[in-house]
Tab-separated table of C-alpha atoms in Angstrom:
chain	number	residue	atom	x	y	z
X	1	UNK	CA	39.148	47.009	120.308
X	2	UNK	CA	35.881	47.916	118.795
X	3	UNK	CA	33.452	51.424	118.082
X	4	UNK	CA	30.040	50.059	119.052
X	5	UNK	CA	27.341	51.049	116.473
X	6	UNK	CA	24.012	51.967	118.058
X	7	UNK	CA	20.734	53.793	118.577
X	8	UNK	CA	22.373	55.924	121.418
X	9	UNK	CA	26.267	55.764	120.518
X	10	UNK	CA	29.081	58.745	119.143
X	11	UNK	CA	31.742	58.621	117.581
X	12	UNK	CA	34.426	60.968	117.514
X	13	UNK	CA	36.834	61.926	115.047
X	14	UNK	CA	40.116	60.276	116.439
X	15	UNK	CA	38.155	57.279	116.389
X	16	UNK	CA	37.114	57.531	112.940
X	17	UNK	CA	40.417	57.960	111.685
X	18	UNK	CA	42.032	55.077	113.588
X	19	UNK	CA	39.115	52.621	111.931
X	20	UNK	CA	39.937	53.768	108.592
X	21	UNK	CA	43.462	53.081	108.700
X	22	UNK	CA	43.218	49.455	106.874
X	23	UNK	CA	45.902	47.980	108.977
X	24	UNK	CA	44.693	48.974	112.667
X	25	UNK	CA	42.907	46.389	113.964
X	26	UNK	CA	40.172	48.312	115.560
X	27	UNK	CA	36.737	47.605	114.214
X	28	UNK	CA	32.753	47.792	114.332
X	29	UNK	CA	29.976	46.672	116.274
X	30	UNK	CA	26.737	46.876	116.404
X	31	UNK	CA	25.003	47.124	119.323
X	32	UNK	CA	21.140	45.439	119.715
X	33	UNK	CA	18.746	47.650	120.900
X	34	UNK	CA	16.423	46.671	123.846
X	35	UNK	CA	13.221	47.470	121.448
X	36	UNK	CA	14.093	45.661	118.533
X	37	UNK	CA	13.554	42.157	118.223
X	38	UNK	CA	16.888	39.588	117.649
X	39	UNK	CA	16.568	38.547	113.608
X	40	UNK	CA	18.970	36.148	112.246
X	41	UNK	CA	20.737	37.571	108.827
X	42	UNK	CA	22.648	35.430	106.251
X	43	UNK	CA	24.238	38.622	104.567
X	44	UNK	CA	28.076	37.036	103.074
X	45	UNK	CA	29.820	40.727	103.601
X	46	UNK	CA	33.214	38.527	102.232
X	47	UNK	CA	31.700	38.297	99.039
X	48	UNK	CA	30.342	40.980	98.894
X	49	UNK	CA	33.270	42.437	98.015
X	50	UNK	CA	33.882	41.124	95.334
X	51	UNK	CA	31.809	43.728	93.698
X	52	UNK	CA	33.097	47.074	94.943
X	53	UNK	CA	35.118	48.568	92.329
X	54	UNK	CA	39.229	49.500	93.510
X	55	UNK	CA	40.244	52.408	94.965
X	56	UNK	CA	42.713	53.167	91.992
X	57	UNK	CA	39.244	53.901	90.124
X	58	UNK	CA	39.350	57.777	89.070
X	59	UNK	CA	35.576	57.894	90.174
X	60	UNK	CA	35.876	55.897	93.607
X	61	UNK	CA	36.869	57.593	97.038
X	62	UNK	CA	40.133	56.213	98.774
X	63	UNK	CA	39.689	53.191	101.556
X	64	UNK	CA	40.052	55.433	104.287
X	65	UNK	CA	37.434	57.112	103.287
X	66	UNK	CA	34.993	53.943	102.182
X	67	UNK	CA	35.723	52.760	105.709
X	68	UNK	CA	34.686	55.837	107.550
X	69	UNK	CA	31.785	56.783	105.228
X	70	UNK	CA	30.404	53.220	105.725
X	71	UNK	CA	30.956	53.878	109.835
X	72	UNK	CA	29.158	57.287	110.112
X	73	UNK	CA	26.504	55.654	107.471
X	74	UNK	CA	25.697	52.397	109.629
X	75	UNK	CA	25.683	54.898	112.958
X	76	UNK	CA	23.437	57.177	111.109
X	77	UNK	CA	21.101	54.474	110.709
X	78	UNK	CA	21.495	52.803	113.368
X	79	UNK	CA	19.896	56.169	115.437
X	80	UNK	CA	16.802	56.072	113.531
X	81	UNK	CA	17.585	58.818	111.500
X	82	UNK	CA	16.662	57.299	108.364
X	83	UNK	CA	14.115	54.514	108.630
X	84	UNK	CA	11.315	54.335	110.876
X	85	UNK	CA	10.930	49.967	110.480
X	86	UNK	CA	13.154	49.067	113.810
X	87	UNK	CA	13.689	45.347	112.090
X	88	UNK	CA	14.723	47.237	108.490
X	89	UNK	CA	17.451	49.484	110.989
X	90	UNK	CA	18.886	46.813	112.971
X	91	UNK	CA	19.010	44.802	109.252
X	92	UNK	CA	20.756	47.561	107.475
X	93	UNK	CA	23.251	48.806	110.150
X	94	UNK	CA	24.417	45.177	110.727
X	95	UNK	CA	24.869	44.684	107.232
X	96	UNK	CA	27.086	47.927	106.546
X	97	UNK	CA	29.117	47.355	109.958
X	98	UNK	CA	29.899	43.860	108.411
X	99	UNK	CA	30.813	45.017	105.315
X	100	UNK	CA	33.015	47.457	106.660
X	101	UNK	CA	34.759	44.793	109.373
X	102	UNK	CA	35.061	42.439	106.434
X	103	UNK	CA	36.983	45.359	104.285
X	104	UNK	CA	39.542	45.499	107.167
X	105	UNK	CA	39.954	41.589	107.684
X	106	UNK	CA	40.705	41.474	104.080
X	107	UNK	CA	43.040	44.504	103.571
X	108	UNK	CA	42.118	45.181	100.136
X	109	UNK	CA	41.883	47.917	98.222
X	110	UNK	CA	38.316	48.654	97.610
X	111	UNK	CA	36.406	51.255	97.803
X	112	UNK	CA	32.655	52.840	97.084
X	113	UNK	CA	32.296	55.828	94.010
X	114	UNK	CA	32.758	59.313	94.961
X	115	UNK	CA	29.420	60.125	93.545
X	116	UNK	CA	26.692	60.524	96.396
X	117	UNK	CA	24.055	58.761	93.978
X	118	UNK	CA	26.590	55.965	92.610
X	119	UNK	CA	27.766	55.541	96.442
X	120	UNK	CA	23.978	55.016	97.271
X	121	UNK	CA	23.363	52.374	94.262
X	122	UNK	CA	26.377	50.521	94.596
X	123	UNK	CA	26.217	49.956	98.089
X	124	UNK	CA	22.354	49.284	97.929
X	125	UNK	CA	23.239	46.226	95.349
X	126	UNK	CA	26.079	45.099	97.572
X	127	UNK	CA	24.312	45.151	101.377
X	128	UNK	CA	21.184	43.880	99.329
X	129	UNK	CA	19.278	46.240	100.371
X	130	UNK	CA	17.526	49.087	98.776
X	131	UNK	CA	19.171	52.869	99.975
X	132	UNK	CA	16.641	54.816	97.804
X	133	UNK	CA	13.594	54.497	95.438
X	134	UNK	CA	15.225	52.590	91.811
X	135	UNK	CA	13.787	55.941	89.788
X	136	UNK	CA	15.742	58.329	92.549
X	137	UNK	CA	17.773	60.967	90.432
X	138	UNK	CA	19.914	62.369	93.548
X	139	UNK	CA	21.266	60.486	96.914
X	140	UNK	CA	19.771	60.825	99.963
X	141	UNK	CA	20.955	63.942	102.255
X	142	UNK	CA	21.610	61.988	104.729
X	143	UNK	CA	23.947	59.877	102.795
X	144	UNK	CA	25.618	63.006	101.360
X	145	UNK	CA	26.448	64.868	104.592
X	146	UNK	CA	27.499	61.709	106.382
X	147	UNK	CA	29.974	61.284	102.653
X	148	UNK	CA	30.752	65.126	103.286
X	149	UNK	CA	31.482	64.443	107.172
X	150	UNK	CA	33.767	61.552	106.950
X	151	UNK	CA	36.620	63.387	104.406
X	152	UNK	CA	36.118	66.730	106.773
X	153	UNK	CA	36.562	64.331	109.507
X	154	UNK	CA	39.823	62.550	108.016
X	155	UNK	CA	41.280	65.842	107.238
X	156	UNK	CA	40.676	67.344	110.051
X	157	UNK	CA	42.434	64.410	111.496
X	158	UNK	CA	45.706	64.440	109.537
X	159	UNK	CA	45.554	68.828	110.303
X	160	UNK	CA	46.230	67.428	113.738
X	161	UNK	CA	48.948	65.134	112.989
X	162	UNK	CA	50.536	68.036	110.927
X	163	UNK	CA	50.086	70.406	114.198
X	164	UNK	CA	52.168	68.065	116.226
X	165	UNK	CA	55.286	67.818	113.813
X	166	UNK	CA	55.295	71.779	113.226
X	167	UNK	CA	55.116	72.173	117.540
X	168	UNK	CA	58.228	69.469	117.326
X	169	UNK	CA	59.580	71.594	114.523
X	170	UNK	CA	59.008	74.882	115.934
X	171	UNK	CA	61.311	73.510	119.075
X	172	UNK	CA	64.329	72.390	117.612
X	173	UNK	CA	64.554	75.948	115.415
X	174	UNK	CA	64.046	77.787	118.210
X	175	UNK	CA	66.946	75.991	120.284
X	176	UNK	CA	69.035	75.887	116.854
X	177	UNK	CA	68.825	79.640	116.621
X	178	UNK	CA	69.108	80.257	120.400
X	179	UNK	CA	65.027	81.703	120.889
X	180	UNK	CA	64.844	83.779	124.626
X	181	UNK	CA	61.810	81.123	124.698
X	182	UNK	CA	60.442	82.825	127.850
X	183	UNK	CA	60.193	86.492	125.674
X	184	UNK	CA	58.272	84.803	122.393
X	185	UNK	CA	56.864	81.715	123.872
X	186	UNK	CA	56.017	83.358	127.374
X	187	UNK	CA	52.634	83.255	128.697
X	188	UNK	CA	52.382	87.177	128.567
X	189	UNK	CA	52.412	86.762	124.713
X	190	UNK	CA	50.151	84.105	123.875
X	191	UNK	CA	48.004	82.967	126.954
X	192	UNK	CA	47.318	86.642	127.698
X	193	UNK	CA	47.953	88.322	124.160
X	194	UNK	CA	46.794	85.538	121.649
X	195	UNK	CA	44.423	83.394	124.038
X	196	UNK	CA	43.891	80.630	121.271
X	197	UNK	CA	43.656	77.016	122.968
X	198	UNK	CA	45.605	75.919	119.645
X	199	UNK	CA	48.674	78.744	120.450
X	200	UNK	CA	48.787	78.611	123.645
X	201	UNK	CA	48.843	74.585	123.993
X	202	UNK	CA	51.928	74.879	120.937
X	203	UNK	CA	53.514	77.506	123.420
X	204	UNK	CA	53.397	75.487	126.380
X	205	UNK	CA	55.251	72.622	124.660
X	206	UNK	CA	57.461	74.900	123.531
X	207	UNK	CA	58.517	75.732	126.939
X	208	UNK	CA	58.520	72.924	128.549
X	209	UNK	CA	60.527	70.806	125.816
X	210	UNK	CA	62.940	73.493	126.230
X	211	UNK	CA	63.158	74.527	129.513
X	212	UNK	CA	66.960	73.914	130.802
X	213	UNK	CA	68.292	74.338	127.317
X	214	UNK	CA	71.821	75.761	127.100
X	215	UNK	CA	71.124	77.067	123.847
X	216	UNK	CA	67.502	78.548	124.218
X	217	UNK	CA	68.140	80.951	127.198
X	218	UNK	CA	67.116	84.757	127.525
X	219	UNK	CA	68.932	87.620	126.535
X	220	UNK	CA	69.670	88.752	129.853
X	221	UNK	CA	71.279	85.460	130.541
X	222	UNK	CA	73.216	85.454	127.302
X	223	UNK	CA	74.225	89.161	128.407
X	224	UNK	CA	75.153	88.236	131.574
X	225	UNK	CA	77.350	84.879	130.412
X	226	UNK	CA	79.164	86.927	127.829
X	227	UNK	CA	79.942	89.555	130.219
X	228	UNK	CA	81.324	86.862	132.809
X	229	UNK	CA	83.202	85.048	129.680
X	230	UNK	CA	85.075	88.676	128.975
X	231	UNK	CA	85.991	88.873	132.343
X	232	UNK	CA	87.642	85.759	132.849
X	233	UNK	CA	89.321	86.572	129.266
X	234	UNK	CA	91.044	89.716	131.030
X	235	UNK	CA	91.690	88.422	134.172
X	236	UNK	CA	93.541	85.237	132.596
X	237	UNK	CA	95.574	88.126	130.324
X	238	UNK	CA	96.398	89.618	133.253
């Protein structure tokens, strides 16, 4: 499976977080444009590597984060966003969607500094290929927001992972301690009350996971089977 890089291509977060994983095999690819020209590019992303410092470095960002950095970067550029020479954009994009395939063939542990301006130099000397002007004091915004974007977006992505273990949570403590699910879970309490997509989608499972519970029933129920359990208690005394 593959996220195709181009001028007129997304990318959404799930996917960003599934490249970045360094042992899915999902990966890269750049898509030619109609109005650029074919060029044929020697760039050696395998040794390339070679370079990039390890992501035990105090001052280097984790691999996840390389990986989807150097995705959002080569889609970035690969929209025109940054350079206006069609040739110098397909060039560039390539080269960082090769890099990035060639970090996941290799499962190592590299990684690109956490600095916006070191990110921009190192990668510049790696891709061979200039990111910014050699007397530039600060990284480009572009390369700063799309550094910025890819931890929100990893975050963001483990939040959601996180959200599905506390709904799975949430339902086995409210069966343990016997929850009238249909009073606190009901739709009159959070699709009406609290109409939060978040709340209401946790409330749903809620339901549904426990719907037919013998422990999780409503009061009224519980009222009703220990009124029938004291009855057959005096009638058997009898």
């Amino acid at each position: 499976m593959t996220i195709l890089i181009g001028k007129t291509r997304r990318i959404t977060i799930d996917e960003l977080a599934t490249f970045s994983n360094i042992l899915d095999d999902l990966k890269l690819e750049y898509i030619e444009s109609n109005d650029i020209p074919e060029t044929e590019d020697d760039y050696d992303a395998t040794s390339a590597l070679s370079s990039l410092p390890s992501s035990t470095s105090p001052d280097a960002l984790s691999t996840s984060e390389t990986l989807a950095s150097l995705a959002l970067i080569a889609l970035v550029i690969a929209q025109n966003r940054v350079v206006s020479d069609c040739i110098a954009t397909a060039t560039l994009s390539k080269r960082i969607v090769a890099l990035a395939n060639a970090m996941k063939e290799s499962n190592n542990t590299k990684a690109l500094p956490s600095d916006p301006l070191s990110y921009a130099q190192t990668l510049s000397t790696i891709i061979s290929t200039p990111l910014l002007p050699p007397s530039a004091t600060t990284a480009p915004s572009y390369l700063k927001r799309a550094l910025s974007l890819s931890i929100g977006a990893l975050s963001a992505s483990a939040a959601r992972s996180y959200s599905k273990a506390a709904d799975a949570i949430a339902i086995l403590s409210a069966e343990r301690f016997s929850v009238d699910v249909n009073e606190w879970y009901g739709e009159a309490k959070f699709d009406i009350m609290r109409p939060h997509r978040g709340c209401m989608d946790s409330a749903s499972k809620i339901r549904t996971a426990l719907q037919g519970s013998k422990f999780a029933i409503s009061q009224s129920k519980k009222g009703n089977a220990a009124a029938a359990s004291s009855e057959e208690e005096v009638s058997e005394a009898v």
